[in-house]
C-alpha cells in the first residue's frame, strides 16, 4: 500500500505538528519510516491494537498496523473539521460520529484511557450525577485554588470520595501526568482506587509510570544547598551581604517559611539565632493577607486507602501543588468567604467571659513554672477571674512583694513552656512523651496555661507544629505527620534509610537491621514490592509522632478546652493557625511609634529624639533592639494578638534615664539637651536593666 503520509514532523493521524504532551501525549518520530504520531492519537484510534512488545514499532504498535489504520482513517471524514483522517469513533450504539483526537478535545469528547480505550462524542459522553447540589457559592479547585462554580461539567469534575473536592479538568490531567498511577489520588482524603476509577471514566489519562519527581536525577539536590546571603533592603554589614560569621550578630538566618531568603541577625534586630524570622514575601502572605475566613467545625473525610507518601518526607506531597507555607493556610479552608473573622476579635470575644472579680497570683520570676503551677492549681483559682500578679522573692524572710505585669508573667510562662520537656523539636514543636509529666498531669496544665494566656492577653505561642495543630483541629486520625516532626535522630535515620532504599533487597536489609525496633512499635509488615516502603514509613511516622504520645495529647487537649479555647480553635482554624504555628511579626520603628501613645503634654524635642532613636535602632546604629525596648516598657517581646491592656504610652520626664513601668505599659523617656545624650542614656539603661534581670533569673535558677 503506497500511502501519502504527511511530513515527518506532522502526526499521521491528526495532521498537526503540535508538540503538547499534556494534551496529545508524547510526540514520537520514527525517521526510518518517515512517521510521526501523537501517543494519544495512536492509542485512541478505533481500528488498531497493540500486537507487538513495548519496544517494537511505536509503543508496541507495529508499523504495518499503523499504516493500515492511517489508510482506514483516510476514508473517514471528521465531523468537527470536515477533513479526512478521522481515526476515532464514538462507541455509543448507532452513533456514527468520527473525529481526530484534537478535534474531539475541542468538542469536549471523552476518551477513556483504560479497558478498550473507548471514545464518546459530546452527545454520549459519561457525566457525573450529583443527587443534590447545596453549594450556593464558589469553591476552590483543590489543585490550583482558583474558585470555580461547583457544578459538574466537562471542564469541572468532582471527587467521588470527597464531596468538597472539585477540580478543573486541565489541573487534574497535569497532576495525573506528573504523579503517575502510583501517586495520583484524591487531594483531600488520598483515596486512590475509587478516585482513579472515576477519573479514568471521565477521561483523565493516568500514565503507568513513576512520578516525574521520582524519575528526575538529583531532583532534590538543590535542597542540600543552604541560602547564605542577607536579602533585607538595607544590609548593615560592612563586609557585604554574603558575609556570614557564625555565633555573632553577623550570622545569616534563613526565612523559616521558604528558606530562600536570609538576613544577618543584626540587620533584622534578631537577638539570637533561635528567633524566628520571615522574609517580606512570606510575611505578607502569613500576616497581611487580610481577614481570615470562617471554617465550619468539621473533620476531614477519612479513607481506608490513605495515600502512601502524603507529606511523609520533606518534599511536597504529590497530591498537592507546591505551596509556600503561607499558602498552606488555604489548606485549612475549603469553605466560601461568607464569614470572615480576625483572631484578635475572636480572643476579645473569649475575653468577655472574664469577670470583674480579681485573683492575685504570687509569682516568683526566678521559678516561673512552679509558682504558676501552684497558682493555677489553687482550689480558689478560677480561669474566668481577672488576673492580678504580685512578684515575690524565694526565701525572702520579710515576705515582701511588689506589683507585677500580667502580660510579662504570661510572656515568661509561654517562653518556659516552649522550651520545656513537654515539647520536642527545634522550631515547630510536637508533644513529647514524658512519663513523669504524664503522671503529674502536667500536659493538662500546659494546655490550660495556653488557654488562659490567650484569653487573658498573653503572647502568641507560635511554636506549634502544623501536625500538632491539625491533630487538635481535625483529629489525629485525619493527620499525616512528616519527617520534620521526628526529633529523635535515630528514628529519623531509620525512616530516611527505608525511604531511600532503591531495591527490595536493600529495603529488606534495612528492615532486618531495625527488626527489634519495628517489632516493638508494631510496624513490621510483609515486603513484596519496593513501593511497600512508603506505607512502612507512614506507619513509623504515625506511631512515633501521634500514637506514641496519645495519652499526653488527650491530656493536653482537655486542658486547652479551658474557657472554650479549643472549641474556638476548631471553629476558626485558619485564624488561630497564624498565632499558634507562626511567630509574631518583627517589630519596626513605625510599629513601635504607632503603638505608644502620648498621654501627657509632650516635650517636642524629646519626642523628636524618641522617633530618631527608634529609627537608629531599626538601622542597627544602637546596641539595643526593638524587642528590648518593648520588653523594657511592657515585659513582652511582641505585641499580643489581643493587644495591650492598657495601651502602651510615652511620658517625657526631666530625668536622666528612662523608666519602664510594666504594670501600666508606660515608658518615661528622659528630656536631654542633645540627641547623643538621649541615645546613650536609653541604650545604657535598657541594655543593663535587661541584662540584670536575666542574670538574676539565671542566679536563682542555678540555686
XYZ file of C-alpha atoms in Angstrom:
703
model
C 0.000 0.000 0.000
C 1.603 3.247 -1.076
C 0.312 5.822 1.391
C 0.854 9.544 1.108
C 1.965 10.396 4.645
C 2.425 13.932 5.993
C 5.859 15.389 6.694
C 7.966 13.778 9.380
C 7.067 16.449 11.961
C 3.300 16.116 11.476
C 1.180 13.442 13.196
C -0.085 10.941 10.620
C -3.491 10.791 12.327
C -4.465 14.358 13.258
C -2.234 16.156 10.699
C -0.990 18.563 13.416
C 2.622 19.212 14.310
C 1.832 20.486 17.827
C 4.106 19.068 20.493
C 1.957 19.239 23.641
C 2.348 16.104 25.814
C -0.318 17.186 28.311
C -2.973 17.418 25.565
C -1.932 14.957 22.862
C 0.585 12.727 24.614
C 4.234 12.359 23.689
C 5.083 13.120 20.088
C 7.108 10.265 18.624
C 9.002 10.343 15.322
C 10.388 7.278 13.541
C 12.694 8.733 10.897
C 13.389 5.286 9.451
C 9.762 5.075 8.312
C 9.225 8.843 7.934
C 6.446 8.609 10.518
C 5.349 10.835 13.403
C 2.451 10.187 15.794
C 0.961 11.659 18.934
C 0.686 8.952 21.575
C -2.987 9.712 22.333
C -3.932 9.831 18.637
C -2.409 6.373 18.240
C -3.807 4.971 21.478
C -7.405 6.084 20.871
C -7.647 5.113 17.193
C -10.546 2.682 16.834
C -9.090 0.134 14.414
C -5.661 -0.647 15.837
C -4.369 -2.901 18.597
C -1.027 -3.248 20.337
C 0.266 -6.505 18.871
C 3.972 -6.048 19.478
C 6.166 -5.751 22.528
C 6.679 -2.330 24.127
C 9.976 -1.765 22.318
C 8.612 -2.792 18.912
C 7.275 -0.261 16.430
C 5.797 2.730 18.276
C 4.838 1.914 21.873
C 4.181 -1.696 20.799
C 2.010 -0.727 17.806
C 3.582 -2.286 14.707
C 4.434 -0.009 11.789
C 2.373 -2.079 9.358
C -0.677 -1.792 11.652
C -0.229 1.971 11.906
C -0.129 2.231 8.110
C -3.307 0.149 7.820
C -5.065 2.365 10.385
C -3.999 5.551 8.601
C -5.334 4.063 5.376
C -8.654 3.174 7.065
C -8.971 6.650 8.601
C -8.231 8.376 5.313
C -11.683 7.304 4.124
C -13.480 8.761 7.167
C -14.416 12.433 7.431
C -14.101 14.256 10.762
C -17.489 15.570 11.904
C -15.741 18.559 13.513
C -13.203 19.884 10.987
C -14.769 18.093 7.943
C -11.353 16.751 6.858
C -10.424 13.135 6.206
C -8.344 11.015 8.590
C -10.837 10.718 11.465
C -9.477 7.559 13.119
C -11.563 7.748 16.312
C -15.247 6.898 16.505
C -17.872 7.209 19.224
C -18.607 3.791 20.766
C -22.262 4.598 21.550
C -24.623 2.274 19.626
C -25.874 3.709 16.335
C -23.643 6.790 16.680
C -21.587 7.276 13.519
C -19.525 10.293 14.543
C -15.804 10.098 13.792
C -13.172 12.697 14.628
C -9.489 13.433 15.084
C -8.234 13.364 18.653
C -7.577 17.170 18.843
C -10.976 17.843 17.261
C -12.590 15.586 19.851
C -10.928 17.560 22.622
C -12.155 20.769 21.046
C -15.760 19.487 21.070
C -15.344 18.116 24.619
C -15.454 14.425 23.751
C -14.299 11.993 26.434
C -11.531 9.444 25.829
C -11.179 6.638 28.358
C -7.546 5.568 28.738
C -8.428 2.168 30.168
C -10.077 -1.111 29.157
C -10.878 -0.989 25.446
C -9.882 2.701 25.192
C -13.410 3.804 24.380
C -14.268 7.224 22.995
C -17.545 9.124 23.445
C -18.784 12.089 21.423
C -20.267 15.194 23.040
C -23.788 13.769 22.976
C -22.986 10.384 24.509
C -20.124 11.137 26.875
C -20.407 9.981 30.534
C -21.365 12.630 33.075
C -21.128 12.935 36.839
C -24.503 12.752 38.543
C -24.840 14.841 41.705
C -28.052 13.952 43.535
C -28.319 17.291 45.311
C -26.312 20.465 44.998
C -26.245 22.507 48.186
C -23.380 24.718 47.049
C -24.529 28.290 46.710
C -21.076 29.814 46.493
C -17.914 29.206 44.566
C -15.440 26.658 45.887
C -11.696 26.456 45.192
C -10.200 23.921 42.820
C -8.203 21.877 45.303
C -5.188 21.841 42.986
C -4.804 25.412 41.714
C -7.019 27.006 44.439
C -8.821 29.222 41.918
C -12.535 29.494 42.668
C -14.967 27.615 40.428
C -18.705 27.042 40.273
C -19.372 23.615 41.890
C -21.492 22.302 39.018
C -20.314 19.122 37.233
C -19.463 19.729 33.579
C -16.849 18.686 31.063
C -14.305 21.130 32.488
C -15.319 20.826 36.167
C -15.073 17.448 37.931
C -15.861 16.368 41.473
C -14.046 13.789 43.559
C -16.089 10.598 44.002
C -14.863 10.166 47.571
C -14.945 13.735 48.925
C -17.949 15.918 48.179
C -15.984 19.120 48.900
C -13.210 18.353 46.399
C -13.697 20.000 42.983
C -11.185 20.282 40.149
C -10.510 21.818 36.785
C -10.121 19.030 34.222
C -6.864 20.562 32.996
C -5.486 20.677 36.561
C -6.352 17.003 37.079
C -4.742 15.973 33.795
C -1.473 17.768 34.528
C -1.483 16.321 38.049
C -2.106 12.801 36.730
C 0.714 13.019 34.198
C 3.158 14.253 36.820
C 2.074 11.863 39.580
C 1.562 8.694 37.576
C -0.544 5.744 38.640
C 1.344 5.254 41.909
C 0.815 8.757 43.297
C -2.352 10.097 41.651
C -5.060 10.317 44.314
C -7.761 12.497 45.855
C -6.265 15.725 47.158
C -8.420 15.633 50.293
C -8.602 12.041 51.588
C -5.795 10.493 49.471
C -8.038 7.683 48.219
C -6.544 6.231 45.051
C -8.719 3.261 43.985
C -12.156 4.907 43.851
C -10.666 8.216 42.753
C -8.645 6.804 39.849
C -11.539 4.642 38.649
C -13.819 7.673 38.394
C -11.189 9.878 36.773
C -10.474 7.222 34.143
C -14.219 7.019 33.435
C -14.296 10.791 32.963
C -11.377 10.770 30.516
C -8.315 11.574 32.634
C -5.211 9.776 31.392
C -3.188 8.270 34.255
C 0.118 7.000 32.847
C 1.534 3.759 34.247
C 4.822 5.261 35.368
C 6.526 6.535 38.458
C 6.033 10.158 39.453
C 8.036 12.723 37.495
C 9.802 13.923 40.637
C 10.965 10.351 41.322
C 12.391 9.913 37.831
C 14.418 13.107 37.679
C 18.051 12.503 38.564
C 19.213 14.587 41.533
C 15.740 16.132 41.651
C 16.237 17.431 45.174
C 19.927 18.187 45.001
C 19.255 21.904 45.488
C 17.681 21.161 48.874
C 21.141 20.308 50.157
C 22.325 23.833 49.397
C 21.790 26.471 52.071
C 20.963 30.063 51.223
C 23.682 32.229 52.762
C 23.051 35.828 51.815
C 21.463 38.815 53.524
C 18.486 39.922 51.423
C 16.948 42.666 53.557
C 16.510 46.043 51.907
C 19.316 47.646 53.889
C 22.145 45.308 54.848
C 24.243 46.913 57.618
C 27.186 44.531 57.454
C 30.347 46.301 56.322
C 31.724 43.023 54.951
C 28.843 42.716 52.481
C 25.689 40.718 52.032
C 27.490 37.384 51.557
C 29.411 37.659 54.822
C 28.419 35.001 57.372
C 30.046 34.781 60.807
C 28.503 32.032 62.954
C 27.790 32.772 66.626
C 27.818 36.511 66.060
C 25.356 39.202 65.109
C 26.528 38.790 61.505
C 25.385 35.179 61.268
C 22.947 34.516 58.405
C 19.426 33.479 59.438
C 17.202 31.966 56.733
C 13.465 32.597 56.373
C 11.690 29.944 58.432
C 8.973 29.634 55.774
C 10.663 29.499 52.377
C 14.350 29.165 53.289
C 15.268 31.035 50.111
C 15.871 34.444 51.700
C 18.188 35.412 54.513
C 19.245 38.155 56.889
C 22.080 38.933 59.239
C 20.813 38.778 62.813
C 21.707 42.426 63.324
C 20.069 43.529 60.071
C 16.656 42.384 61.340
C 17.153 43.168 65.023
C 17.225 39.499 65.987
C 18.547 38.905 69.488
C 19.585 35.297 68.856
C 19.660 32.697 66.096
C 16.775 30.827 67.778
C 14.356 33.660 66.999
C 12.052 33.082 64.033
C 12.305 35.322 61.001
C 10.255 35.530 57.806
C 11.148 37.360 54.627
C 8.855 40.132 53.383
C 7.170 37.899 50.804
C 6.284 35.162 53.297
C 5.349 37.661 55.989
C 2.937 39.413 53.643
C 1.242 36.087 52.927
C 1.056 34.987 56.551
C 0.209 38.232 58.305
C -1.093 40.680 55.732
C -3.455 38.546 53.685
C -6.454 40.398 55.130
C -9.268 38.987 57.188
C -9.478 35.254 57.683
C -12.375 33.091 56.601
C -14.506 31.125 58.997
C -14.357 27.370 58.614
C -17.246 25.273 59.841
C -16.302 22.791 62.530
C -15.669 19.528 60.777
C -13.255 16.683 60.297
C -11.580 15.835 57.057
C -13.049 12.846 55.238
C -11.174 9.647 56.015
C -10.442 6.726 53.776
C -9.251 3.184 54.134
C -6.944 3.765 51.194
C -4.810 6.512 52.638
C -2.108 7.798 50.304
C 1.303 6.341 50.874
C 3.692 9.229 50.556
C 1.416 12.107 51.501
C 3.635 14.591 53.257
C 5.882 11.827 54.620
C 9.121 13.495 53.674
C 10.409 16.992 53.186
C 9.394 17.248 49.540
C 5.918 18.430 48.603
C 3.187 15.843 48.527
C 2.358 14.533 45.045
C -1.307 15.155 45.716
C -0.880 18.916 46.051
C 0.797 21.682 44.071
C 3.960 23.007 45.637
C 2.983 25.663 48.110
C 4.689 28.209 50.236
C 3.971 27.789 53.926
C 1.973 30.980 53.688
C -0.446 29.498 51.239
C -0.795 26.447 53.433
C -3.336 28.396 55.461
C -5.624 27.854 52.468
C -5.326 24.084 53.034
C -7.272 24.500 56.256
C -10.033 26.246 54.363
C -12.416 24.782 51.829
C -15.426 26.996 52.545
C -16.535 30.268 50.968
C -15.754 33.745 52.211
C -19.171 34.487 53.695
C -17.922 34.601 57.303
C -14.615 36.350 57.895
C -13.096 36.678 61.349
C -9.909 38.103 62.803
C -8.040 36.247 65.549
C -7.873 39.416 67.691
C -11.662 39.713 67.540
C -12.056 36.046 68.461
C -9.797 36.419 71.505
C -11.594 39.573 72.605
C -14.875 37.651 72.380
C -13.431 34.899 74.571
C -12.311 37.642 76.952
C -15.936 38.579 77.612
C -16.001 35.595 80.000
C -13.556 37.339 82.343
C -15.349 38.661 85.413
C -14.588 41.814 87.374
C -13.586 39.765 90.398
C -9.788 39.513 90.566
C -7.480 36.758 91.711
C -3.977 37.684 92.824
C -1.236 35.285 91.750
C 2.020 35.278 93.715
C 4.739 34.605 91.182
C 8.447 34.001 91.662
C 10.102 35.187 88.446
C 13.116 33.002 89.169
C 10.897 29.916 89.218
C 8.094 30.908 86.894
C 6.840 27.386 86.141
C 6.462 26.093 89.674
C 4.853 29.255 91.008
C 2.448 29.409 88.035
C 1.586 25.741 88.540
C 0.859 26.313 92.223
C -1.281 29.358 91.428
C -3.356 27.679 88.716
C -3.852 24.530 90.816
C -5.048 26.507 93.810
C -8.616 25.472 94.610
C -9.636 29.135 94.802
C -8.352 29.882 91.309
C -10.970 30.455 88.625
C -9.806 30.951 84.983
C -12.629 33.426 84.420
C -11.451 35.764 87.215
C -9.342 38.766 86.255
C -5.668 38.056 86.969
C -3.522 40.311 89.147
C 0.171 39.491 89.537
C 2.430 40.099 92.506
C 6.107 39.194 92.306
C 7.724 37.589 95.328
C 11.278 36.509 96.051
C 12.019 32.961 97.162
C 13.246 32.552 100.747
C 12.510 36.196 101.486
C 12.118 36.282 105.291
C 10.327 39.619 105.146
C 7.628 38.313 102.773
C 7.945 41.390 100.592
C 6.100 41.612 97.311
C 5.737 44.159 94.552
C 3.185 44.616 91.759
C 3.895 42.643 88.615
C 2.819 42.815 84.977
C 0.253 40.205 83.984
C 1.373 40.262 80.357
C 5.030 39.977 81.344
C 4.167 36.970 83.525
C 2.237 35.278 80.709
C 5.042 36.044 78.259
C 7.655 34.469 80.568
C 5.374 31.490 81.160
C 4.923 30.863 77.419
C 8.695 31.103 76.886
C 9.246 28.492 79.600
C 6.527 26.250 78.185
C 8.010 26.382 74.692
C 11.410 25.250 75.978
C 10.079 22.713 78.499
C 10.415 18.937 78.290
C 6.693 18.690 77.492
C 7.501 19.527 73.870
C 10.142 18.291 71.448
C 11.523 19.726 68.236
C 13.626 22.733 67.315
C 11.323 25.428 65.921
C 7.994 23.726 65.232
C 7.250 21.549 68.220
C 5.187 18.456 68.948
C 4.263 16.918 72.282
C 6.936 14.729 73.864
C 6.481 11.549 75.869
C 7.475 12.350 79.460
C 6.154 9.685 81.815
C 6.788 11.765 84.939
C 4.991 14.769 83.445
C 2.115 12.493 82.452
C 1.937 11.132 85.978
C 1.832 14.666 87.409
C -0.835 15.727 84.875
C 1.462 18.439 83.508
C 0.233 18.107 79.916
C -3.245 19.079 81.073
C -1.794 22.028 82.987
C 0.194 23.106 79.907
C -2.961 23.141 77.766
C -4.791 25.030 80.490
C -1.987 27.599 80.751
C -2.016 28.162 76.981
C -5.777 28.691 77.002
C -5.637 31.095 79.962
C -2.756 33.016 78.393
C -4.580 33.529 75.097
C -7.814 34.714 76.727
C -6.108 36.939 79.324
C -3.986 38.827 76.788
C -0.829 36.708 76.622
C 1.531 36.489 73.621
C 1.269 34.358 70.501
C 2.713 30.918 71.347
C 3.917 30.454 67.763
C 5.695 27.135 68.336
C 3.088 24.502 67.402
C 3.986 22.241 64.505
C 1.432 22.018 61.722
C 0.959 18.354 62.662
C 0.111 19.141 66.306
C -2.244 21.894 65.168
C -4.031 19.628 62.688
C -4.390 16.911 65.343
C -6.151 19.427 67.583
C -8.411 20.717 64.819
C -9.167 17.672 62.663
C -8.193 14.806 64.950
C -5.096 12.536 64.948
C -6.844 10.025 62.691
C -7.042 12.647 59.926
C -3.490 13.947 60.276
C -0.382 12.709 58.486
C 2.987 13.538 60.135
C 6.103 14.409 58.140
C 9.778 13.690 58.680
C 10.360 17.135 60.225
C 8.102 16.068 63.099
C 10.619 13.431 64.200
C 13.113 14.917 66.645
C 14.712 11.560 67.550
C 17.809 11.318 65.361
C 17.916 7.501 65.335
C 14.267 7.169 64.305
C 14.720 9.819 61.614
C 17.697 7.891 60.231
C 15.662 4.667 60.075
C 12.919 6.469 58.126
C 15.427 8.018 55.719
C 17.173 4.685 55.112
C 13.858 2.946 54.393
C 12.689 5.701 52.070
C 15.957 5.827 50.113
C 16.141 2.061 49.553
C 16.403 1.512 45.792
C 15.731 -2.230 45.617
C 13.610 -4.738 47.509
C 16.808 -6.399 48.719
C 18.081 -3.081 50.158
C 14.720 -2.494 51.797
C 14.647 -5.931 53.414
C 18.222 -5.453 54.614
C 17.294 -2.198 56.387
C 14.228 -3.843 57.919
C 16.342 -6.747 59.217
C 18.751 -4.314 60.850
C 15.853 -2.474 62.508
C 13.824 -5.612 63.212
C 13.703 -5.239 67.001
C 12.582 -1.605 66.812
C 9.935 -2.240 64.168
C 8.630 -5.230 66.097
C 8.494 -3.182 69.306
C 6.366 -0.432 67.754
C 4.175 -2.882 65.815
C 5.243 -1.737 62.352
C 6.607 -4.972 60.901
C 4.982 -5.749 57.568
C 5.457 -8.162 54.683
C 7.562 -6.584 51.941
C 6.793 -7.744 48.399
C 7.497 -4.659 46.293
C 9.656 -1.576 46.644
C 6.590 0.641 46.949
C 5.790 -1.080 50.275
C 8.418 1.178 51.822
C 6.075 4.167 51.633
C 3.412 2.514 53.772
C 6.086 1.365 56.207
C 7.401 4.924 56.534
C 3.855 6.153 57.068
C 3.306 3.573 59.825
C 6.500 4.587 61.632
C 5.665 8.298 61.413
C 2.117 7.803 62.669
C 3.344 5.688 65.581
C 6.229 7.952 66.613
C 4.538 11.329 66.224
C 0.902 10.503 67.067
C 0.240 7.089 68.629
C 3.256 7.196 70.959
C 2.043 10.444 72.557
C -1.677 9.662 72.541
C -2.006 9.962 76.332
C -0.143 13.313 76.558
C -2.185 14.611 73.591
C -5.561 13.765 75.145
C -4.485 15.372 78.430
C -3.159 18.495 76.669
C -6.340 18.708 74.610
C -8.516 18.613 77.748
C -6.507 21.471 79.259
C -6.882 23.511 76.082
C -10.675 23.311 76.457
C -10.414 25.813 79.334
C -12.554 28.915 78.663
C -13.752 27.370 75.386
C -10.421 27.964 73.603
C -10.166 24.583 71.853
C -13.717 24.859 70.540
C -12.905 28.292 69.115
C -9.716 26.967 67.507
C -11.659 24.138 65.863
C -14.311 26.555 64.615
C -11.768 29.052 63.179
C -8.593 27.038 62.452
C -7.211 29.360 59.786
C -7.270 32.321 62.185
C -5.644 30.516 65.122
C -3.018 28.878 62.911
C -1.477 32.339 62.477
C -0.701 32.651 66.207
C -0.168 29.024 67.223
C 2.116 27.960 64.357
C 3.821 31.240 63.420
C 5.874 33.719 65.394
C 4.655 37.340 65.529
C 5.655 39.970 63.005
C 9.061 41.532 63.578
C 8.891 44.961 65.151
C 9.816 48.109 63.246
C 10.259 51.789 64.096
C 6.839 52.590 62.637
C 5.109 49.800 64.578
C 6.535 50.988 67.909
C 5.919 54.636 67.100
C 2.273 53.871 66.359
C 1.972 51.565 69.374
C 2.954 54.084 72.047
C 0.518 56.944 72.620
C 1.349 60.257 74.306
C -0.949 60.944 77.272
C 0.738 63.942 78.903
C 1.787 67.255 77.401
C 4.793 66.220 75.344
C 8.223 67.755 75.108
C 8.583 68.316 71.364
C 12.368 67.899 71.388
C 12.208 64.689 73.470
C 9.578 63.204 71.163
C 11.759 64.070 68.183
C 14.677 62.315 69.891
C 12.392 59.305 70.574
C 11.441 58.915 66.910
C 15.071 59.344 65.829
C 16.089 56.751 68.392
C 13.591 54.217 67.052
C 14.933 54.727 63.537
C 18.520 54.336 64.769
C 17.625 51.051 66.475
C 15.979 49.788 63.296
C 19.059 50.805 61.279
C 21.375 48.884 63.621
C 23.035 52.015 65.000
C 22.180 51.100 68.568
C 23.166 48.307 70.947
C 19.502 47.636 71.725
C 16.747 46.117 69.594
C 13.077 46.905 69.059
C 12.213 43.895 71.188
C 14.453 45.214 74.013
C 12.512 48.493 74.074
C 9.156 46.716 74.196
C 10.324 44.344 76.955
C 11.674 47.273 78.961
C 8.325 49.095 78.773
C 5.812 46.217 78.849
C 7.606 42.980 79.697
C 6.624 41.499 76.313
C 8.893 40.951 73.311
C 5.985 41.081 70.857
C 2.526 42.584 70.589
C -0.080 40.140 72.000
C -2.729 39.087 69.457
C -5.459 40.611 71.659
C -3.428 43.804 72.072
C -2.009 45.512 75.158
C -4.187 46.471 78.076
C -3.652 49.268 78.982
C -2.377 50.717 75.718
C 1.401 51.470 75.879
C 2.124 55.148 76.474
C 5.007 57.624 76.470
C 5.837 60.261 79.083
C 8.527 62.933 78.859
C 10.150 63.474 82.263
C 13.023 65.629 83.425
C 15.076 62.631 84.477
C 18.465 61.402 83.385
C 17.438 57.894 82.405
C 14.308 56.230 81.016
C 11.902 54.412 83.312
C 9.729 51.477 82.271
C 6.512 50.775 84.180
C 5.478 47.305 83.015
C 2.293 47.255 85.099
C 0.918 50.266 83.205
C 2.845 49.668 79.943
C 4.265 53.165 80.328
C 7.688 54.347 79.167
C 9.091 57.538 80.625
C 11.776 58.977 78.341
C 14.381 61.497 79.552
C 14.427 65.131 78.496
C 18.012 65.839 77.381
C 19.828 68.658 75.646
C 21.291 66.596 72.791
C 20.249 63.510 70.873
C 23.609 61.860 71.579
C 22.944 62.092 75.298
C 19.400 60.783 74.778
C 20.580 57.699 72.860
C 23.412 56.943 75.272
C 21.066 57.112 78.265
C 18.428 54.972 76.550
C 20.943 52.353 75.397
C 22.687 52.183 78.769
C 19.520 51.824 80.825
C 17.649 49.378 78.610
C 20.661 47.176 77.967
C 21.760 46.952 81.589
C 18.259 46.591 83.029
C 17.505 43.594 80.817
C 20.956 42.150 81.449
C 20.472 42.446 85.213
C 17.023 40.813 85.066
C 18.455 37.938 83.044
C 21.372 37.448 85.457
C 19.082 37.478 88.480
C 16.839 34.893 86.859
C 19.824 32.671 85.993
C 21.208 33.073 89.526
C 18.015 31.909 91.177
C 17.505 29.061 88.724
C 21.073 27.922 89.318
C 20.396 27.695 93.027
